[in-house]
Short mmCIF file of C-alpha atoms in Angstrom, two decimals:
data_model
loop_
_atom_site.label_atom_id
_atom_site.label_comp_id
_atom_site.label_asym_id
_atom_site.label_seq_id
_atom_site.Cartn_x
_atom_site.Cartn_y
_atom_site.Cartn_z
CA MET A 29 16.71 4.38 10.41
CA GLU A 30 14.87 4.46 13.73
CA LEU A 31 13.54 1.72 16.00
CA SER A 32 9.72 1.77 16.18
CA LEU A 33 7.19 -0.80 17.39
CA HIS A 34 4.13 1.47 17.46
CA ILE A 35 2.61 -0.04 14.32
CA PHE A 36 2.14 -3.37 16.10
CA ARG A 37 -0.50 -1.70 18.29
CA ASN A 38 -2.57 -0.70 15.25
CA LYS A 39 -5.42 -3.26 15.22
CA ASN A 40 -6.74 -2.16 11.83
CA PHE A 41 -3.35 -2.63 10.23
CA LEU A 42 -2.83 -6.04 11.82
CA LEU A 43 -6.18 -7.18 10.47
CA TYR A 44 -5.27 -5.85 7.03
CA PHE A 45 -1.99 -7.78 7.37
CA ILE A 46 -4.00 -11.02 7.74
CA ILE A 47 -6.10 -10.13 4.69
CA VAL A 48 -2.98 -9.67 2.55
CA TRP A 49 -1.55 -12.98 3.80
CA VAL A 50 -4.71 -14.95 3.02
CA SER A 51 -5.19 -13.37 -0.39
CA SER A 52 -1.54 -13.85 -1.39
CA LEU A 53 -1.57 -17.50 -0.33
CA GLY A 54 -4.55 -18.27 -2.53
CA ASP A 55 -3.13 -16.30 -5.46
CA SER A 56 0.30 -17.94 -5.30
CA ILE A 57 -1.27 -21.39 -5.46
CA PHE A 58 -3.55 -20.36 -8.32
CA ILE A 59 -0.76 -18.75 -10.38
CA ILE A 60 1.39 -21.86 -10.20
CA ALA A 61 -1.52 -24.08 -11.18
CA LEU A 62 -2.80 -21.89 -14.00
CA THR A 63 0.58 -21.19 -15.63
CA TRP A 64 1.69 -24.80 -15.47
CA LEU A 65 -1.63 -26.04 -16.84
CA LEU A 66 -1.31 -23.70 -19.83
CA VAL A 67 2.24 -24.89 -20.45
CA GLU A 68 1.17 -28.53 -20.22
CA MET A 69 -1.95 -28.05 -22.37
CA THR A 70 -0.33 -26.05 -25.17
CA GLY A 71 3.46 -26.12 -24.77
CA SER A 72 3.39 -22.72 -26.47
CA PRO A 73 5.16 -19.64 -25.09
CA LEU A 74 3.05 -17.56 -27.48
CA ILE A 75 -0.22 -18.71 -25.90
CA VAL A 76 1.05 -18.21 -22.35
CA GLY A 77 2.33 -14.76 -23.29
CA SER A 78 -0.92 -13.80 -25.05
CA TYR A 79 -2.94 -14.90 -22.00
CA LEU A 80 -0.85 -12.74 -19.66
CA PHE A 81 -1.12 -9.91 -22.19
CA ALA A 82 -4.94 -10.19 -22.11
CA VAL A 83 -4.95 -9.93 -18.31
CA GLY A 84 -2.54 -7.01 -18.20
CA ILE A 85 -3.93 -4.97 -21.08
CA THR A 86 -7.46 -5.19 -19.70
CA LYS A 87 -6.23 -3.83 -16.40
CA MET A 88 -4.39 -1.01 -18.17
CA ILE A 89 -7.48 -0.03 -20.18
CA PHE A 90 -9.65 0.41 -17.08
CA VAL A 91 -7.12 1.52 -14.45
CA LEU A 92 -7.54 5.26 -15.10
CA PHE A 93 -11.26 4.97 -14.47
CA GLY A 94 -10.52 2.84 -11.44
CA GLY A 95 -8.35 5.59 -9.95
CA VAL A 96 -11.12 8.17 -10.33
CA ILE A 97 -13.68 5.78 -8.83
CA VAL A 98 -11.43 5.23 -5.79
CA ASP A 99 -11.41 8.99 -5.12
CA ARG A 100 -15.23 9.06 -5.28
CA VAL A 101 -16.35 5.78 -3.63
CA ASP A 102 -15.42 4.18 -0.30
CA ALA A 103 -12.32 2.09 -1.01
CA ARG A 104 -13.34 -0.65 1.41
CA LYS A 105 -16.64 -1.21 -0.42
CA LEU A 106 -14.74 -1.46 -3.69
CA LEU A 107 -12.36 -4.07 -2.25
CA VAL A 108 -15.20 -6.13 -0.81
CA LEU A 109 -17.06 -6.10 -4.14
CA SER A 110 -13.91 -6.97 -6.10
CA ASN A 111 -13.21 -10.00 -3.92
CA ILE A 112 -16.81 -11.21 -4.23
CA ILE A 113 -16.49 -11.07 -8.02
CA ARG A 114 -13.14 -12.88 -7.90
CA ALA A 115 -14.59 -15.66 -5.74
CA LEU A 116 -17.50 -16.14 -8.12
CA MET A 117 -15.14 -16.37 -11.10
CA MET A 118 -13.02 -18.99 -9.35
CA PHE A 119 -16.05 -21.14 -8.52
CA ILE A 120 -17.28 -20.91 -12.13
CA PHE A 121 -13.81 -21.91 -13.33
CA LEU A 122 -13.89 -24.80 -10.86
CA MET A 123 -17.16 -26.09 -12.35
CA PHE A 124 -15.52 -26.35 -15.78
CA ILE A 125 -12.48 -28.15 -14.36
CA MET A 126 -14.65 -30.73 -12.62
CA PHE A 127 -15.79 -31.92 -16.07
CA GLY A 128 -12.30 -32.16 -17.60
CA LEU A 129 -9.68 -29.79 -18.97
CA PRO A 130 -11.12 -26.27 -19.32
CA PRO A 131 -11.36 -24.86 -22.85
CA LEU A 132 -8.65 -22.40 -23.81
CA TRP A 133 -11.14 -19.54 -24.25
CA LEU A 134 -12.11 -19.82 -20.58
CA PHE A 135 -8.58 -18.85 -19.52
CA TYR A 136 -8.89 -15.65 -21.53
CA VAL A 137 -12.37 -14.84 -20.22
CA VAL A 138 -11.28 -15.27 -16.60
CA GLY A 139 -8.09 -13.35 -17.30
CA VAL A 140 -9.92 -10.39 -18.83
CA LEU A 141 -12.42 -10.27 -15.94
CA PHE A 142 -9.61 -10.44 -13.39
CA GLY A 143 -7.81 -7.62 -15.19
CA ALA A 144 -10.90 -5.42 -15.08
CA VAL A 145 -11.47 -6.09 -11.38
CA ASP A 146 -7.79 -5.49 -10.57
CA SER A 147 -7.96 -2.08 -12.27
CA ILE A 148 -10.15 -0.93 -9.38
CA ALA A 149 -8.89 -3.19 -6.60
CA GLU A 150 -5.22 -2.18 -6.89
CA PRO A 151 -5.63 1.61 -6.45
CA ALA A 152 -8.32 0.93 -3.83
CA GLY A 153 -5.92 -1.28 -1.88
CA ILE A 154 -3.15 1.34 -2.02
CA SER A 155 -5.59 4.02 -0.88
CA CYS A 156 -6.78 1.84 2.03
CA ARG A 157 -3.23 1.22 3.22
CA LYS A 158 -2.62 4.95 3.38
CA ARG A 159 -5.70 5.35 5.59
CA ILE A 160 -4.70 2.90 8.31
CA VAL A 161 -1.14 4.08 9.08
CA LYS A 162 0.55 7.44 9.61
CA GLU A 163 3.16 8.83 7.22
CA GLU A 164 6.13 7.95 9.44
CA HIS A 165 5.12 4.28 9.26
CA TYR A 166 4.75 4.01 5.47
CA THR A 167 7.96 2.05 4.89
CA GLN A 168 7.40 -0.09 7.97
CA SER A 169 3.83 -0.94 7.00
CA MET A 170 4.88 -1.75 3.44
CA SER A 171 7.61 -4.07 4.70
CA LEU A 172 5.16 -5.88 7.00
CA LEU A 173 2.73 -6.33 4.12
CA MET A 174 5.61 -7.63 2.03
CA VAL A 175 6.30 -10.21 4.73
CA ALA A 176 2.62 -11.19 4.66
CA SER A 177 2.54 -11.63 0.89
CA ASN A 178 5.98 -13.18 0.54
CA SER A 179 5.55 -15.65 3.39
CA SER A 180 2.55 -16.82 1.38
CA TYR A 181 4.72 -17.04 -1.73
CA ILE A 182 7.20 -19.19 0.20
CA ILE A 183 4.69 -21.91 1.03
CA GLY A 184 2.12 -21.22 -1.70
CA PRO A 185 4.15 -22.39 -4.74
CA MET A 186 5.20 -25.63 -3.06
CA ILE A 187 1.61 -26.27 -1.95
CA GLY A 188 0.41 -25.48 -5.47
CA ALA A 189 2.97 -27.77 -7.09
CA THR A 190 2.10 -30.55 -4.65
CA LEU A 191 -1.63 -30.15 -5.28
CA ILE A 192 -1.07 -30.34 -9.03
CA ALA A 193 1.18 -33.38 -8.77
CA PHE A 194 -1.01 -35.39 -6.38
CA GLY A 195 -4.48 -33.81 -6.41
CA GLY A 196 -5.10 -31.76 -9.50
CA MET A 197 -5.80 -28.20 -10.45
CA TRP A 198 -9.38 -28.23 -9.13
CA LEU A 199 -8.15 -28.14 -5.53
CA ALA A 200 -5.90 -25.15 -6.22
CA ILE A 201 -8.83 -23.26 -7.74
CA LEU A 202 -11.07 -24.16 -4.80
CA VAL A 203 -8.54 -22.90 -2.26
CA ASN A 204 -8.16 -19.64 -4.15
CA GLY A 205 -11.91 -19.11 -4.31
CA LEU A 206 -12.30 -19.74 -0.59
CA SER A 207 -9.48 -17.30 0.16
CA PHE A 208 -11.46 -14.51 -1.54
CA VAL A 209 -14.52 -15.37 0.56
CA LEU A 210 -12.49 -15.15 3.77
CA VAL A 211 -11.02 -11.79 2.70
CA VAL A 212 -14.54 -10.37 2.22
CA ILE A 213 -15.45 -11.41 5.78
CA LEU A 214 -12.30 -9.91 7.31
CA PHE A 215 -12.81 -6.54 5.59
CA MET A 216 -16.02 -6.08 7.55
CA PHE A 217 -14.02 -5.58 10.77
CA ILE A 218 -11.59 -2.85 9.61
CA SER A 219 -12.07 0.88 10.24
CA PHE A 220 -10.31 3.24 7.83
CA ARG A 221 -9.17 6.71 8.87
CA VAL A 222 -10.66 9.74 7.10
CA THR A 223 -7.95 12.35 6.54
CA ASP A 224 -8.30 16.13 6.60
CA GLU A 225 -7.37 16.35 2.91
CA GLU A 226 -10.30 14.23 1.75
CA GLU A 227 -13.26 16.06 0.31
CA ILE A 228 -16.65 15.35 -1.21
CA VAL A 229 -16.14 15.06 -4.96
CA SER A 230 -18.62 17.15 -6.95
CA LYS A 231 -16.58 17.54 -10.15
CA SER A 232 -17.37 15.65 -13.31
CA PHE A 233 -15.69 12.31 -13.93
CA ILE A 234 -13.59 13.64 -16.83
CA LYS A 235 -12.61 16.84 -15.00
CA SER A 236 -11.44 14.81 -12.01
CA LEU A 237 -9.36 12.59 -14.28
CA LEU A 238 -7.78 15.60 -16.03
CA GLU A 239 -6.94 17.11 -12.64
CA GLY A 240 -4.97 13.97 -11.81
CA PHE A 241 -3.13 14.17 -15.15
CA LYS A 242 -2.25 17.80 -14.52
CA TYR A 243 -0.72 17.02 -11.13
CA PHE A 244 1.18 14.05 -12.59
CA VAL A 245 2.86 15.91 -15.46
CA LYS A 246 3.82 18.83 -13.20
CA THR A 247 5.67 16.54 -10.77
CA PRO A 248 8.93 15.56 -12.55
CA VAL A 249 10.11 13.06 -9.95
CA ILE A 250 6.88 11.06 -10.29
CA VAL A 251 7.11 11.13 -14.09
CA ALA A 252 10.73 9.94 -14.01
CA MET A 253 10.17 7.17 -11.46
CA SER A 254 7.05 5.98 -13.29
CA THR A 255 9.05 5.73 -16.51
CA GLN A 256 11.78 3.83 -14.70
CA ALA A 257 9.17 1.44 -13.28
CA PHE A 258 7.84 0.94 -16.82
CA ILE A 259 11.28 -0.30 -17.87
CA THR A 260 11.78 -2.40 -14.74
CA ASN A 261 8.40 -4.10 -15.08
CA ALA A 262 9.13 -4.87 -18.72
CA SER A 263 12.36 -6.58 -17.64
CA VAL A 264 10.77 -8.52 -14.79
CA GLY A 265 7.79 -9.48 -16.97
CA ALA A 266 10.10 -10.96 -19.60
CA ALA A 267 12.05 -12.84 -16.93
CA MET A 268 8.99 -14.29 -15.21
CA ILE A 269 7.44 -15.65 -18.38
CA SER A 270 10.79 -17.24 -19.25
CA ILE A 271 11.05 -19.22 -15.99
CA PRO A 272 8.70 -22.16 -16.76
CA PHE A 273 10.23 -22.62 -20.20
CA LEU A 274 13.75 -22.59 -18.77
CA ILE A 275 12.64 -25.23 -16.25
CA LYS A 276 10.92 -27.30 -18.93
CA LYS A 277 13.90 -27.06 -21.31
CA TYR A 278 16.20 -28.70 -18.76
CA GLU A 279 13.49 -31.15 -17.65
CA LEU A 280 13.60 -30.05 -14.02
CA GLY A 281 9.87 -30.61 -13.46
CA VAL A 282 7.01 -28.72 -11.86
CA GLU A 283 8.47 -29.31 -8.38
CA SER A 284 11.54 -27.28 -9.39
CA TYR A 285 9.27 -24.58 -10.79
CA GLY A 286 7.56 -24.37 -7.42
CA LEU A 287 10.93 -24.43 -5.63
CA ILE A 288 12.21 -21.42 -7.56
CA HIS A 289 9.07 -19.44 -6.70
CA THR A 290 9.53 -20.48 -3.09
CA PHE A 291 13.10 -19.16 -3.03
CA LEU A 292 11.84 -15.94 -4.62
CA GLY A 293 9.36 -15.64 -1.76
CA ILE A 294 12.00 -16.41 0.86
CA GLY A 295 14.22 -13.68 -0.54
CA SER A 296 11.37 -11.19 -0.52
CA ALA A 297 10.54 -12.08 3.08
CA ILE A 298 14.16 -11.59 4.12
CA GLY A 299 14.23 -8.19 2.42
CA ALA A 300 10.98 -7.12 4.05
CA LEU A 301 12.17 -8.17 7.50
CA LEU A 302 14.95 -5.59 7.25
CA PHE A 303 12.33 -2.82 7.20
CA ILE A 304 9.98 -4.10 9.90
CA VAL A 305 11.67 -3.08 13.14
CA PHE A 306 13.68 -0.21 11.66
CA THR A 307 11.75 2.43 9.71
CA ILE A 308 13.03 4.87 7.07
CA LYS A 309 11.11 8.09 7.66
CA ARG A 310 12.25 9.82 4.48
CA PRO A 311 12.83 7.31 1.66
CA LYS A 312 14.54 8.73 -1.43
CA PRO A 313 14.33 7.78 -5.13
CA TYR A 314 18.05 6.93 -5.32
CA MET A 315 17.46 4.12 -2.82
CA VAL A 316 14.94 2.59 -5.23
CA LEU A 317 17.32 2.91 -8.18
CA ILE A 318 20.18 1.12 -6.40
CA THR A 319 17.97 -1.90 -5.72
CA VAL A 320 16.62 -1.83 -9.30
CA PHE A 321 20.15 -1.92 -10.73
CA ILE A 322 21.24 -4.84 -8.51
CA GLN A 323 18.11 -6.79 -9.38
CA GLY A 324 18.80 -6.27 -13.08
CA ALA A 325 22.31 -7.66 -12.68
CA LEU A 326 20.95 -10.76 -10.95
CA ILE A 327 18.38 -11.35 -13.70
CA MET A 328 21.14 -11.13 -16.29
CA LEU A 329 23.27 -13.72 -14.46
CA ILE A 330 20.45 -16.30 -14.65
CA GLY A 331 21.07 -16.56 -18.36
CA PHE A 332 24.50 -18.08 -17.78
CA SER A 333 23.56 -21.23 -15.86
CA HIS A 334 20.92 -23.97 -15.81
CA GLN A 335 21.88 -25.54 -12.48
CA LEU A 336 18.89 -25.65 -10.16
CA ILE A 337 20.84 -24.60 -7.07
CA PHE A 338 22.27 -21.56 -8.90
CA LEU A 339 18.83 -20.58 -10.19
CA ALA A 340 17.33 -20.91 -6.71
CA ILE A 341 20.05 -18.73 -5.16
CA MET A 342 19.70 -16.06 -7.85
CA PHE A 343 15.95 -15.89 -7.32
CA LEU A 344 16.52 -15.70 -3.58
CA PHE A 345 18.56 -12.51 -4.04
CA ILE A 346 16.16 -11.19 -6.69
CA GLY A 347 13.42 -11.56 -4.08
CA VAL A 348 15.42 -9.49 -1.60
CA GLN A 349 15.76 -6.68 -4.13
CA GLU A 350 12.10 -6.95 -5.17
CA SER A 351 11.06 -6.50 -1.57
CA ALA A 352 13.20 -3.39 -1.18
CA ILE A 353 11.76 -1.91 -4.38
CA ASN A 354 8.17 -2.62 -3.33
CA VAL A 355 8.73 -1.05 0.10
CA LEU A 356 10.69 2.04 -0.93
CA ALA A 357 8.96 3.04 -4.18
CA PRO A 358 5.36 3.17 -2.81
CA SER A 359 6.61 4.96 0.31
CA VAL A 360 8.16 7.69 -1.85
CA ASN A 361 4.89 8.03 -3.78
CA GLN A 362 2.78 8.24 -0.62
CA THR A 363 4.87 11.11 0.75
CA ILE A 364 4.44 13.14 -2.44
CA ILE A 365 0.84 12.62 -3.63
CA PRO A 366 -1.94 14.45 -1.69
CA ASN A 367 -4.75 12.29 -0.32
CA LYS A 368 -7.54 14.11 -2.15
CA MET A 369 -6.25 12.99 -5.55
CA PHE A 370 -4.30 9.91 -4.54
CA GLY A 371 -6.50 7.45 -6.43
CA ARG A 372 -6.33 9.40 -9.68
CA VAL A 373 -2.57 9.92 -9.66
CA ILE A 374 -1.89 6.34 -8.59
CA GLY A 375 -4.21 5.17 -11.38
CA ILE A 376 -2.11 7.09 -13.91
CA MET A 377 1.09 5.71 -12.42
CA ILE A 378 -0.24 2.15 -12.50
CA LEU A 379 -1.18 2.64 -16.15
CA ILE A 380 2.34 3.75 -17.04
CA MET A 381 4.24 1.39 -14.75
CA GLY A 382 2.16 -1.67 -15.46
CA SER A 383 1.49 -1.26 -19.17
CA SER A 384 4.93 -2.61 -20.01
CA THR A 385 4.24 -5.95 -18.31
CA PRO A 386 1.60 -7.34 -20.71
CA ILE A 387 3.50 -5.94 -23.69
CA SER A 388 6.80 -7.50 -22.60
CA GLN A 389 5.12 -10.81 -21.76
CA ALA A 390 3.42 -11.03 -25.14
CA LEU A 391 6.60 -9.96 -26.93
CA SER A 392 8.69 -12.41 -24.88
CA GLY A 393 6.31 -15.24 -25.68
CA TRP A 394 6.68 -14.45 -29.38
CA LEU A 395 10.47 -14.10 -29.17
CA MET A 396 10.87 -17.43 -27.33
CA GLU A 397 9.38 -19.21 -30.30
CA SER A 398 12.83 -18.70 -31.84
CA LEU A 399 15.12 -17.56 -29.01
CA LYS A 400 16.40 -19.49 -26.00
CA PRO A 401 15.02 -18.47 -22.57
CA GLU A 402 18.61 -17.82 -21.41
CA ILE A 403 18.88 -14.99 -23.93
CA MET A 404 15.68 -13.48 -22.58
CA PHE A 405 17.15 -13.29 -19.07
CA VAL A 406 20.36 -11.61 -20.27
CA GLY A 407 18.48 -9.04 -22.35
CA ALA A 408 15.99 -8.32 -19.56
CA GLY A 409 18.76 -7.73 -17.03
CA ILE A 410 20.66 -5.33 -19.27
CA LEU A 411 17.46 -3.38 -19.97
CA GLN A 412 16.71 -2.99 -16.26
CA MET A 413 20.22 -1.82 -15.33
CA SER A 414 20.22 0.71 -18.17
CA GLY A 415 16.87 2.10 -17.02
CA ALA A 416 18.13 2.63 -13.46
CA ILE A 417 21.21 4.53 -14.65
CA ALA A 418 19.21 6.74 -17.04
CA THR A 419 16.66 7.63 -14.34
CA TYR A 420 19.34 8.67 -11.85
CA LEU A 421 20.65 11.17 -14.40
CA VAL A 422 17.33 13.07 -14.25
CA PRO A 423 17.93 16.18 -12.04
CA ALA A 424 14.55 15.96 -10.27
CA VAL A 425 15.41 12.44 -9.14
CA ARG A 426 19.06 13.00 -8.30
CA ASN A 427 18.35 16.17 -6.30
CA PHE A 428 15.14 15.00 -4.60
CA GLY A 429 14.95 16.13 -0.97
CA LYS A 430 18.00 18.39 -1.16
#
């Protein structure tokens, strides 16, 4: 680790930091409102799980194409367009809410559209981050962005829960829509660096995609870490969908649901703060795996208690580990993947890493029709710890950088 404050003089990054904070605040309020409304309207884990599956599977279907598009079109333009579309969807959703409870089909329509937009916005966002900081500041920039997003998650859930309890869902949707509008405005003032590795793409769409696949399969450490992330996301996805039903089972209320998300955000902010002033110039895969294993153990422990204070503390520490994972893992990827095919390879990685989330959420929703949410936490934790151990045994991972 080395002390470095240079990144704080990067105006483009600081502006991007504000964008992440604003966007995360709106999203955290919206997620709390939407999930709780579905639980209250239907009381069905299967419906909640199928909704999250619809969002995730749509994103997975289009993410490969999104990665290729990012390598061919200006990433900033893609992000601006994606946020305009998101804002419009929120305002349309708001119109339905103003006339009463929205129909169930509307949740799925909005979810599918969000998934499609995210399939382009996520690789575009990752590509943009790489173009505003130098390689030695990857971990530091990721930790700062984690602070931005997680500070929003600290106050966002409590604001969302309060709005639902005293105002209604319409206000949460309005705030989220306005946050997308503000993000569009802020993007107009950022300049992104063009690297020496970037080139004008003249190859066909399919040939470009196959080139990304070829690089992916010939890089064992990326294949192994992507597989590990597939397992980890399946575990976390099962745990997250189980939270509201655990809260509802013990009649702790929506305020407690918001409190747990707040503690998760606090933990993530604490973890990110550890990487802000001190930077890791050469992050290694084993660092990611240690944090993944610890997080899995914490998820498993949740299944053995229903006390609110215990749950809050566990999610606090889970947040710390989540922050470390989300700082270290992308930093490792950014040091390996060349800029000229970054969007394509990241698109493939997102497809693999993220495809387990909608599957696990849908499966978890189905399983909780007959199983207790506590069992889901125990099983998810064991799965995640096993995945971390198995990945470390892969030679390309264990010997990386030696």
